[in-house]
XYZ file of C-alpha atoms in Angstrom:
656
model
C 45.457 124.748 -63.137
C 48.208 124.346 -60.535
C 48.711 127.681 -58.757
C 52.240 129.108 -58.888
C 53.363 129.726 -55.313
C 54.786 133.209 -55.030
C 58.015 133.535 -53.104
C 59.468 130.077 -53.808
C 60.548 129.908 -57.452
C 60.445 126.237 -58.475
C 61.876 127.070 -61.916
C 64.939 128.493 -60.182
C 65.343 125.261 -58.164
C 65.153 123.250 -61.393
C 67.635 125.511 -63.186
C 70.123 125.339 -60.300
C 69.979 121.505 -60.287
C 70.545 121.472 -64.055
C 73.478 123.896 -63.873
C 75.139 122.063 -60.944
C 75.066 118.719 -62.775
C 76.277 120.147 -66.096
C 79.122 121.965 -64.303
C 80.264 118.660 -62.768
C 80.196 116.978 -66.181
C 82.054 119.909 -67.725
C 84.754 119.480 -65.081
C 85.738 116.121 -66.630
C 87.399 116.942 -69.948
C 86.744 115.001 -73.122
C 84.234 112.270 -73.947
C 82.853 110.279 -71.033
C 80.463 107.476 -70.171
C 77.875 108.201 -67.492
C 76.634 105.487 -65.117
C 73.446 106.550 -63.263
C 71.646 104.816 -60.414
C 68.178 103.818 -61.636
C 66.309 105.766 -58.918
C 68.122 108.963 -60.032
C 67.518 108.581 -63.782
C 63.826 109.610 -63.555
C 64.335 112.690 -61.334
C 67.275 113.906 -63.462
C 65.158 113.436 -66.607
C 62.712 116.023 -65.228
C 65.207 118.887 -65.525
C 67.769 117.590 -68.041
C 67.403 116.010 -71.489
C 69.834 113.485 -73.008
C 70.709 115.916 -75.810
C 72.109 118.332 -73.187
C 74.234 115.534 -71.711
C 75.612 114.820 -75.175
C 76.420 118.510 -75.565
C 78.618 118.210 -72.450
C 80.629 115.244 -73.701
C 78.509 112.288 -72.525
C 78.841 109.473 -75.066
C 76.735 106.709 -73.479
C 74.477 106.440 -70.431
C 74.292 103.204 -68.415
C 72.196 102.200 -65.411
C 74.255 101.222 -62.360
C 71.973 98.250 -61.584
C 72.534 96.715 -65.061
C 76.291 96.317 -64.418
C 77.028 96.719 -68.144
C 79.244 99.818 -68.438
C 81.780 99.254 -71.215
C 85.352 100.436 -71.839
C 84.526 102.593 -74.872
C 85.652 105.825 -73.127
C 88.607 106.626 -70.920
C 86.497 108.815 -68.605
C 83.765 107.102 -66.590
C 81.478 109.060 -64.218
C 79.267 107.307 -61.659
C 76.221 109.170 -60.342
C 74.635 107.469 -57.305
C 73.071 108.030 -53.883
C 75.491 107.520 -51.024
C 73.093 106.934 -48.146
C 72.979 103.120 -48.294
C 75.754 100.556 -48.675
C 74.354 98.820 -51.787
C 75.155 101.661 -54.205
C 78.790 102.269 -53.120
C 79.357 98.479 -53.253
C 78.006 98.345 -56.839
C 80.180 101.339 -57.846
C 83.313 99.752 -56.324
C 82.683 96.407 -58.048
C 82.202 98.013 -61.471
C 85.344 100.125 -61.083
C 87.342 96.992 -60.201
C 85.850 95.088 -63.154
C 86.800 97.837 -65.606
C 90.311 98.100 -64.141
C 90.801 94.356 -64.488
C 89.271 93.749 -67.929
C 89.979 96.967 -69.816
C 93.113 97.505 -71.909
C 93.058 101.268 -71.370
C 93.714 103.148 -68.162
C 90.422 104.729 -67.099
C 89.874 107.900 -65.126
C 86.985 107.419 -62.716
C 84.820 110.053 -61.068
C 82.093 109.356 -58.513
C 79.378 111.943 -57.829
C 77.398 111.214 -54.653
C 73.831 112.544 -54.402
C 72.997 114.544 -52.309
C 76.133 114.164 -50.180
C 79.272 112.159 -49.613
C 78.999 109.902 -46.548
C 81.410 107.972 -44.339
C 79.803 104.775 -45.641
C 80.811 105.676 -49.224
C 84.406 106.428 -48.249
C 84.752 103.268 -46.154
C 83.383 100.943 -48.853
C 85.548 102.449 -51.628
C 88.576 102.335 -49.312
C 88.019 98.676 -48.370
C 87.601 97.807 -52.069
C 90.972 99.461 -52.733
C 89.656 102.000 -55.259
C 89.284 105.193 -53.188
C 92.666 106.488 -54.337
C 91.792 105.846 -58.006
C 88.645 107.989 -58.161
C 87.781 111.659 -58.027
C 84.901 112.197 -55.595
C 82.328 114.990 -55.868
C 78.950 115.847 -54.311
C 75.774 116.950 -56.090
C 73.441 118.586 -53.512
C 70.287 117.520 -55.351
C 67.404 117.830 -52.898
C 63.939 118.929 -54.013
C 62.967 118.149 -57.614
C 60.053 120.284 -58.930
C 57.429 117.865 -60.267
C 55.163 120.869 -60.881
C 55.144 124.578 -60.054
C 53.448 123.763 -56.743
C 54.965 120.326 -55.959
C 58.529 119.623 -54.809
C 59.659 116.034 -54.170
C 62.842 114.493 -52.790
C 62.044 111.465 -55.028
C 63.152 109.020 -52.315
C 61.511 105.803 -53.540
C 62.210 103.908 -50.308
C 61.342 106.687 -47.846
C 58.096 105.078 -46.666
C 59.711 101.700 -45.939
C 62.776 103.374 -44.436
C 60.757 105.467 -41.988
C 58.094 103.030 -40.850
C 59.500 99.536 -41.456
C 63.260 99.870 -41.065
C 63.026 102.891 -38.710
C 65.783 104.608 -40.708
C 65.634 108.416 -40.121
C 67.791 109.320 -43.156
C 64.864 110.782 -45.110
C 64.064 113.105 -42.168
C 67.619 114.454 -42.307
C 67.445 114.839 -46.113
C 64.102 116.659 -45.775
C 65.693 119.081 -43.290
C 68.638 119.607 -45.649
C 66.200 120.365 -48.484
C 64.102 122.833 -46.446
C 67.113 124.800 -45.148
C 67.978 126.419 -48.539
C 64.383 127.727 -48.721
C 64.965 129.438 -45.348
C 68.339 130.761 -46.510
C 66.765 132.272 -49.630
C 63.449 133.540 -48.239
C 64.063 133.925 -44.512
C 63.025 131.781 -41.568
C 59.687 129.970 -41.559
C 57.827 132.320 -39.158
C 55.905 129.402 -37.673
C 56.536 125.642 -37.846
C 53.389 123.612 -37.165
C 53.074 119.848 -37.328
C 51.669 116.542 -36.189
C 53.422 113.206 -35.739
C 56.570 111.856 -34.114
C 58.692 112.023 -37.274
C 57.353 115.502 -38.015
C 58.531 116.546 -34.537
C 62.001 115.137 -35.266
C 62.147 117.164 -38.495
C 61.159 120.348 -36.631
C 63.887 119.769 -34.011
C 66.416 119.118 -36.777
C 65.509 122.396 -38.514
C 66.089 124.326 -35.268
C 69.386 122.511 -34.728
C 70.565 123.235 -38.297
C 69.645 126.895 -37.838
C 71.760 127.046 -34.648
C 74.680 125.356 -36.391
C 74.431 127.722 -39.350
C 74.320 130.775 -37.034
C 77.462 129.550 -35.290
C 79.238 128.883 -38.593
C 81.351 131.955 -39.357
C 81.855 130.834 -42.969
C 78.092 131.016 -43.603
C 77.724 134.535 -44.982
C 73.989 134.348 -45.763
C 72.932 135.387 -42.222
C 69.472 134.099 -43.093
C 68.854 133.499 -39.401
C 68.336 137.199 -38.700
C 64.780 137.563 -40.019
C 61.557 135.573 -40.461
C 60.382 135.373 -44.069
C 58.191 138.104 -45.527
C 56.924 135.825 -48.325
C 56.303 132.553 -46.433
C 53.549 132.343 -43.830
C 54.333 128.990 -42.202
C 55.637 125.461 -42.588
C 53.120 122.668 -41.852
C 54.675 119.198 -41.405
C 52.439 116.133 -41.735
C 53.800 112.717 -40.728
C 52.336 110.038 -43.012
C 51.907 107.764 -39.997
C 49.074 109.892 -38.599
C 46.838 109.158 -41.601
C 47.479 105.803 -43.257
C 43.791 105.352 -44.175
C 43.810 108.085 -46.829
C 46.578 106.303 -48.766
C 44.937 102.869 -48.432
C 41.702 104.056 -50.083
C 41.454 103.857 -53.879
C 42.261 107.255 -55.417
C 39.335 108.516 -57.509
C 40.740 111.573 -59.287
C 41.815 111.080 -62.921
C 45.506 111.326 -62.014
C 44.963 109.059 -59.011
C 43.209 106.403 -61.119
C 46.074 106.404 -63.636
C 48.470 105.959 -60.719
C 46.361 103.105 -59.278
C 46.173 101.267 -62.615
C 49.508 101.969 -64.305
C 51.701 103.774 -61.776
C 53.063 107.309 -62.283
C 56.747 107.835 -61.580
C 58.512 111.163 -62.027
C 55.688 112.590 -64.176
C 55.658 109.583 -66.504
C 53.540 106.459 -66.836
C 54.493 103.383 -68.846
C 51.394 102.277 -70.768
C 51.028 99.269 -73.051
C 51.014 100.406 -76.705
C 47.941 98.227 -77.257
C 46.091 100.827 -75.146
C 47.547 104.166 -76.283
C 49.219 103.202 -79.564
C 52.823 103.815 -80.582
C 54.387 107.258 -80.140
C 53.527 109.719 -82.951
C 55.766 109.260 -85.985
C 57.042 105.842 -84.814
C 55.985 102.810 -86.803
C 57.162 99.280 -86.091
C 59.328 97.939 -88.924
C 57.594 95.610 -91.330
C 54.127 96.620 -90.167
C 51.512 98.770 -91.787
C 49.826 101.402 -89.594
C 46.664 99.294 -89.619
C 48.427 96.144 -88.365
C 47.688 95.026 -84.780
C 50.087 96.432 -82.183
C 52.595 94.058 -80.630
C 51.614 93.036 -77.098
C 53.952 93.800 -74.216
C 55.572 96.910 -75.681
C 55.364 99.951 -73.408
C 55.194 103.624 -74.244
C 56.146 106.377 -71.806
C 53.439 109.030 -71.509
C 54.412 112.421 -70.106
C 51.890 113.455 -67.441
C 52.487 117.032 -66.320
C 51.375 120.598 -67.021
C 53.222 120.630 -70.370
C 50.120 118.730 -71.563
C 47.440 121.415 -71.230
C 44.575 118.941 -71.542
C 45.997 116.742 -68.766
C 46.422 119.831 -66.580
C 42.648 120.435 -66.864
C 41.725 116.788 -66.220
C 44.089 115.472 -63.563
C 42.496 116.900 -60.404
C 38.895 116.192 -61.456
C 36.926 113.189 -60.180
C 37.341 110.260 -62.593
C 33.547 109.965 -62.994
C 33.311 113.191 -65.030
C 36.438 112.852 -67.225
C 34.578 111.297 -70.170
C 32.125 114.241 -70.338
C 35.033 116.736 -70.199
C 36.832 114.886 -73.006
C 33.606 114.983 -75.025
C 33.460 118.784 -74.697
C 37.109 119.140 -75.763
C 36.534 116.858 -78.775
C 33.542 118.942 -79.901
C 35.467 122.200 -79.515
C 38.439 120.789 -81.438
C 36.154 119.595 -84.206
C 34.630 123.064 -84.436
C 38.098 124.660 -84.575
C 39.237 122.258 -87.289
C 36.182 123.117 -89.389
C 37.472 126.679 -89.564
C 40.007 125.393 -92.124
C 37.309 126.028 -94.728
C 38.258 129.685 -94.511
C 37.005 132.123 -97.078
C 39.798 134.707 -97.028
C 43.586 134.451 -97.235
C 44.033 136.098 -93.777
C 41.654 133.552 -92.148
C 43.549 130.725 -93.835
C 46.880 132.138 -92.609
C 45.508 132.300 -89.043
C 44.395 128.673 -89.251
C 47.789 127.478 -90.571
C 49.503 129.319 -87.686
C 47.325 127.461 -85.173
C 47.652 124.061 -86.906
C 50.623 122.702 -84.827
C 48.679 123.473 -81.631
C 45.579 121.696 -82.981
C 47.629 118.633 -83.952
C 49.289 118.491 -80.529
C 45.935 118.835 -78.763
C 44.403 116.203 -81.026
C 47.180 113.729 -80.155
C 46.763 114.485 -76.436
C 42.978 114.023 -76.720
C 43.469 110.666 -78.460
C 45.826 109.485 -75.666
C 43.502 110.516 -72.844
C 40.429 109.001 -74.513
C 42.343 105.681 -74.752
C 43.395 105.935 -71.086
C 39.853 106.811 -69.989
C 38.402 103.841 -71.890
C 40.854 101.509 -70.141
C 40.123 103.068 -66.740
C 36.355 102.714 -67.314
C 36.815 99.023 -68.187
C 38.526 98.571 -64.824
C 36.190 100.725 -62.704
C 33.088 99.043 -64.144
C 34.389 95.558 -63.330
C 32.729 93.541 -60.558
C 35.961 93.238 -58.526
C 36.635 97.015 -58.542
C 33.072 97.757 -57.439
C 33.206 95.179 -54.626
C 36.562 96.508 -53.368
C 35.325 100.119 -53.498
C 32.127 99.162 -51.665
C 34.115 97.550 -48.831
C 36.407 100.604 -48.607
C 33.510 103.057 -48.465
C 31.645 100.987 -45.856
C 34.773 100.874 -43.663
C 35.353 104.626 -44.103
C 31.682 105.328 -43.226
C 32.112 103.555 -39.889
C 29.965 100.496 -40.666
C 30.569 97.373 -38.567
C 33.698 95.887 -40.173
C 32.634 92.284 -39.463
C 29.898 92.709 -42.110
C 32.641 93.175 -44.743
C 34.538 89.985 -43.923
C 32.474 87.678 -46.149
C 33.202 89.897 -49.150
C 36.909 90.066 -48.285
C 37.098 86.262 -47.946
C 35.356 85.904 -51.318
C 37.863 88.290 -52.928
C 40.754 86.177 -51.589
C 39.078 83.053 -53.019
C 38.822 84.851 -56.385
C 42.609 85.376 -56.253
C 42.568 89.169 -56.519
C 46.050 90.787 -56.425
C 47.626 90.528 -52.962
C 48.183 94.319 -52.529
C 44.426 94.912 -52.959
C 43.370 92.512 -50.183
C 46.162 93.729 -47.889
C 44.955 97.317 -48.376
C 41.452 96.318 -47.262
C 42.750 94.541 -44.154
C 45.058 97.441 -43.249
C 42.237 99.941 -43.853
C 39.985 98.063 -41.411
C 42.850 97.898 -38.906
C 43.590 101.647 -39.127
C 39.975 102.825 -38.975
C 38.703 100.327 -36.362
C 41.717 100.379 -34.045
C 42.823 96.893 -35.149
C 41.136 93.594 -36.075
C 39.688 91.181 -33.528
C 42.383 88.546 -32.765
C 40.164 85.736 -34.113
C 39.508 87.590 -37.407
C 43.172 88.566 -37.798
C 44.328 84.952 -37.373
C 41.704 83.776 -39.869
C 42.781 86.288 -42.551
C 46.468 85.503 -41.981
C 45.741 81.818 -42.586
C 43.721 82.560 -45.743
C 46.466 84.808 -47.168
C 49.254 82.303 -46.487
C 47.242 79.481 -48.107
C 46.192 81.581 -51.106
C 49.366 83.557 -51.858
C 52.256 81.588 -50.317
C 54.073 81.001 -47.047
C 56.607 83.754 -47.794
C 53.887 86.228 -46.840
C 54.388 85.367 -43.190
C 57.168 87.953 -43.562
C 54.800 90.351 -45.360
C 52.274 90.189 -42.515
C 55.053 90.649 -39.968
C 56.288 93.757 -41.844
C 52.760 95.232 -41.873
C 52.545 94.710 -38.105
C 55.915 96.436 -37.595
C 54.644 99.458 -39.547
C 51.475 99.592 -37.439
C 49.308 98.984 -40.504
C 47.889 95.630 -39.411
C 47.280 95.194 -35.684
C 45.167 93.178 -33.290
C 42.436 95.033 -31.422
C 43.396 95.055 -27.746
C 39.883 95.684 -26.489
C 36.352 95.641 -27.799
C 35.941 99.149 -26.340
C 38.425 100.634 -28.835
C 35.835 100.552 -31.603
C 33.215 102.304 -29.499
C 35.123 104.850 -27.423
C 36.916 107.949 -28.646
C 40.535 108.038 -27.587
C 40.973 109.430 -24.113
C 37.256 109.119 -23.316
C 35.866 106.384 -21.071
C 38.908 104.140 -21.003
C 39.950 104.308 -24.660
C 43.520 104.034 -25.896
C 46.260 106.281 -24.562
C 46.067 109.822 -25.931
C 48.089 110.187 -29.145
C 48.879 106.450 -29.442
C 46.463 105.855 -32.336
C 44.498 107.927 -34.814
C 40.836 107.596 -33.831
C 38.884 107.836 -37.095
C 35.584 107.062 -35.335
C 35.878 110.302 -33.344
C 37.454 112.354 -36.162
C 34.833 111.264 -38.696
C 32.247 113.326 -36.817
C 34.219 116.313 -35.542
C 36.099 116.952 -38.819
C 33.275 115.768 -41.102
C 35.482 113.283 -42.937
C 32.410 111.761 -44.610
C 30.387 114.075 -46.876
C 27.185 112.375 -48.044
C 26.335 114.640 -50.962
C 29.318 115.407 -53.177
C 29.067 117.552 -56.280
C 31.746 115.950 -58.476
C 31.070 118.307 -61.391
C 31.440 121.543 -59.367
C 32.948 120.430 -56.043
C 32.482 122.532 -52.911
C 34.538 120.333 -50.560
C 37.795 118.384 -50.741
C 35.778 115.141 -50.241
C 35.186 115.010 -54.034
C 38.638 113.425 -54.502
C 37.402 110.202 -52.854
C 33.720 110.615 -53.821
C 32.624 111.363 -50.267
C 35.682 110.975 -48.010
C 37.758 114.036 -47.052
C 41.459 113.174 -46.509
C 42.318 113.645 -42.816
C 45.757 115.055 -43.690
C 44.203 117.865 -45.767
C 41.510 118.520 -43.127
C 44.408 119.152 -40.715
C 45.917 121.682 -43.154
C 42.467 123.314 -43.372
C 42.340 123.499 -39.561
C 45.401 125.775 -39.782
C 44.654 127.937 -42.822
C 40.843 127.696 -43.237
C 39.631 127.728 -39.644
C 36.334 129.547 -40.214
C 35.447 127.431 -43.238
C 36.196 124.178 -41.388
C 34.280 125.291 -38.290
C 31.348 126.275 -40.521
C 31.092 122.846 -42.172
C 31.705 120.861 -38.962
C 29.879 122.914 -36.302
C 27.702 125.272 -38.313
C 27.924 128.949 -39.311
C 27.257 130.187 -35.749
C 30.380 128.410 -34.426
C 32.460 129.935 -37.207
C 31.175 133.452 -36.478
C 32.034 133.007 -32.783
C 35.616 132.116 -33.760
C 36.481 135.414 -35.419
C 39.509 135.691 -33.168
C 40.833 132.430 -34.572
C 42.174 133.230 -38.012
C 45.050 132.213 -40.274
C 48.149 130.153 -39.552
C 49.306 132.784 -37.026
C 47.260 130.837 -34.471
C 48.532 127.393 -35.466
C 46.265 124.600 -34.219
C 44.150 126.915 -32.053
C 40.528 125.790 -31.924
C 41.276 122.157 -32.798
C 43.124 120.939 -29.691
C 40.625 118.127 -29.000
C 41.013 116.878 -32.559
C 44.801 116.666 -32.201
C 44.527 114.663 -28.980
C 42.763 111.973 -31.023
C 45.516 111.738 -33.650
C 48.673 109.695 -33.294
C 51.976 111.360 -32.441
C 53.470 114.594 -31.143
C 51.810 117.965 -31.723
C 53.856 121.158 -32.036
C 53.459 124.823 -32.911
C 56.765 126.717 -32.828
C 57.454 130.353 -33.633
C 60.804 131.372 -35.123
C 61.807 134.917 -34.200
C 64.623 136.888 -35.750
C 66.815 139.550 -34.214
C 64.658 142.497 -33.183
C 66.627 145.146 -35.099
C 66.586 143.099 -38.301
C 62.821 142.517 -38.048
C 62.143 146.261 -37.581
C 64.370 147.038 -40.581
C 62.481 144.500 -42.692
C 59.113 146.119 -41.851
C 60.445 149.619 -42.578
C 62.143 148.774 -45.887
C 59.972 146.131 -47.442
C 56.913 144.946 -45.562
C 54.806 142.317 -47.296
C 53.688 144.555 -50.169
C 50.162 143.152 -49.862
C 51.166 140.037 -51.827
C 49.751 136.646 -50.794
C 52.144 134.616 -48.681
C 53.052 130.968 -49.243
C 52.192 128.115 -46.878
C 54.671 125.252 -47.258
C 53.098 121.835 -46.535
C 55.700 119.089 -46.017
C 54.609 115.419 -46.113
C 57.085 113.066 -44.435
C 56.678 109.533 -45.777
C 54.883 110.534 -48.968
C 51.765 112.193 -50.388
C 49.125 110.822 -52.785
C 47.921 112.461 -55.996
C 44.455 112.800 -54.424
C 45.881 114.779 -51.489
C 47.723 117.011 -53.978
C 44.402 117.553 -55.816
C 42.638 118.346 -52.519
C 45.338 120.863 -51.529
C 45.068 122.521 -54.945
C 41.325 122.821 -54.329
C 42.082 124.532 -50.994
C 44.641 126.791 -52.739
C 42.034 127.892 -55.297
C 39.653 128.786 -52.453
C 42.448 130.797 -50.799
C 43.510 132.578 -54.003
C 44.521 136.145 -53.263
C 45.090 135.383 -49.566
C 47.791 132.708 -49.629
C 49.393 130.102 -51.858
C 50.287 126.500 -51.066
C 53.584 124.817 -51.911
C 53.487 121.026 -51.455
C 56.744 119.320 -50.467
C 57.173 115.583 -49.979
C 59.712 112.799 -49.598
C 57.963 110.956 -52.474
C 54.595 110.468 -54.168
C 52.978 107.287 -52.802
C 49.877 105.153 -53.271
C 48.293 102.236 -51.421
C 50.068 99.831 -53.780
C 53.507 101.377 -53.177
C 52.858 101.214 -49.400
C 52.067 97.502 -49.673
C 55.064 96.993 -51.961
C 57.344 98.197 -49.140
C 56.074 95.314 -46.976
C 55.464 92.493 -49.486
C 58.114 89.760 -49.419
C 59.521 89.310 -52.945
C 61.205 85.939 -52.334
C 59.458 82.595 -52.768
C 60.000 79.863 -50.161
C 58.978 77.215 -52.669
C 61.912 77.889 -54.994
C 65.479 77.045 -54.242
């Protein structure tokens, strides 16, 4: 079960977002049509249902990208992000089209999320519609995906940060973290690794200074460090690409790999999970074969109690867990043969819960069967074998024959690119001869447009040429290796942080490595080096080293004890303390103190987090129960496929 982080109330964040949006809709009197940008529809659906929109006068909902809003209502409200030019241009064009073609005089409102920008104003002004619209802002920042997960839901954040070098998502992350400080007090310590993480830290300090200087800001949050939050840990995705490139092996991760999970929902073919309960296709009997190609949206969050039990477990044990649930449910259903009226009444009261659980069980059995078909296939096994050999530190040249064979078998392009990028990240690049060979094979097999794909991967630092043969052998900064902090040296880190765990108990895990069946995510090991120092020292250096480090405890010491590790990881390292005014701090200790309650550690992933890393952090949180809680924040939830999608060229040179 996902732990509820004390101090930061995610339900309150969700309720505020819901109220703010409904208040804006209420401000436009009468019936109205709502035009929503596609990337906002999913996040808004997490905290607001269509029936509530109807209750506030919304007649129809259109997607901005479909360009099909009609003239059925006088009031038209556009809801879009204002950070990039494409959305304001689309809004302006649709306003002009309605003005030209409609017989009634419309009243237009534009709500920019999360803020109104100069770009928005300029584009609407140049289109000649700025004076015809009412403009509002909806400061929608973090969306609670779960009680312990907050996401900015910025679909393009990975490509923006690492391919286009656009820092907008860093600014939006800072804007989202500031309200937490205003509500709960300053983050007492801000710890992080990576160049973008360092920029976010500097931005938080700058925003604090600006807020302190702003006389209209009555919150005065800057006076005191938080009593409920222990620290903020910022992880730049760039420091650990390898974790994302590996195939996720938790149940939730496997669903994401196969079907894709977006905003707590996955679209699954009805031939796999069947039609939604109570829905039958017209003209078909229930026994008739399901129509191919139709999709059904499956809700995947803690509202499904069975999914909440399964999602963070290793995919290898899900079938046995489902078997146990099925047997228990069968036993419960047999209690319907009750002997007394009171027993029968109890059973009838529980019947809706049994039916709901039965439907959930049926869905997850169907999903598990489909996942098993995939994981037992020859291609999946070969890909996983190459990944695990690369992660173990085997000579990468021994994997090249298999990779060339996979290209010849025409496996999906993202899969082969992930293998190449994984080798590049772990081995410090590919040998120039091997890199040229694989580029030629990919262009011949998948198309010449992927010259641009390969170029994009190089720009992001995912696919590079090995400068020297020594890079593979030498730890960074030792014996003529790469410049300190210029690359993440997995060959050194594999040993000192014990990234590879040979014996993993998937049934009753005792280490975070269970999420990848033997590989511990580097990003989560770094979080452990802050909040579980003794435990990490015990598993990497032995119990004697941990006992000698009694002075090194908790996040109060930041990275202390792991300085050598950080020198072998790409990017800036920082450990900043935020102090409040002395009088205010003394007053806080006298009046409140901490009350003995566990504090919250906020872990912010810039560039995205995977479902396996979320599962690993929940494992850490369970181990720390009673001491501290973990709140995971991210720009978006990513996977190896979504990383590749940011680089893959969608155009085709062969088509005019």
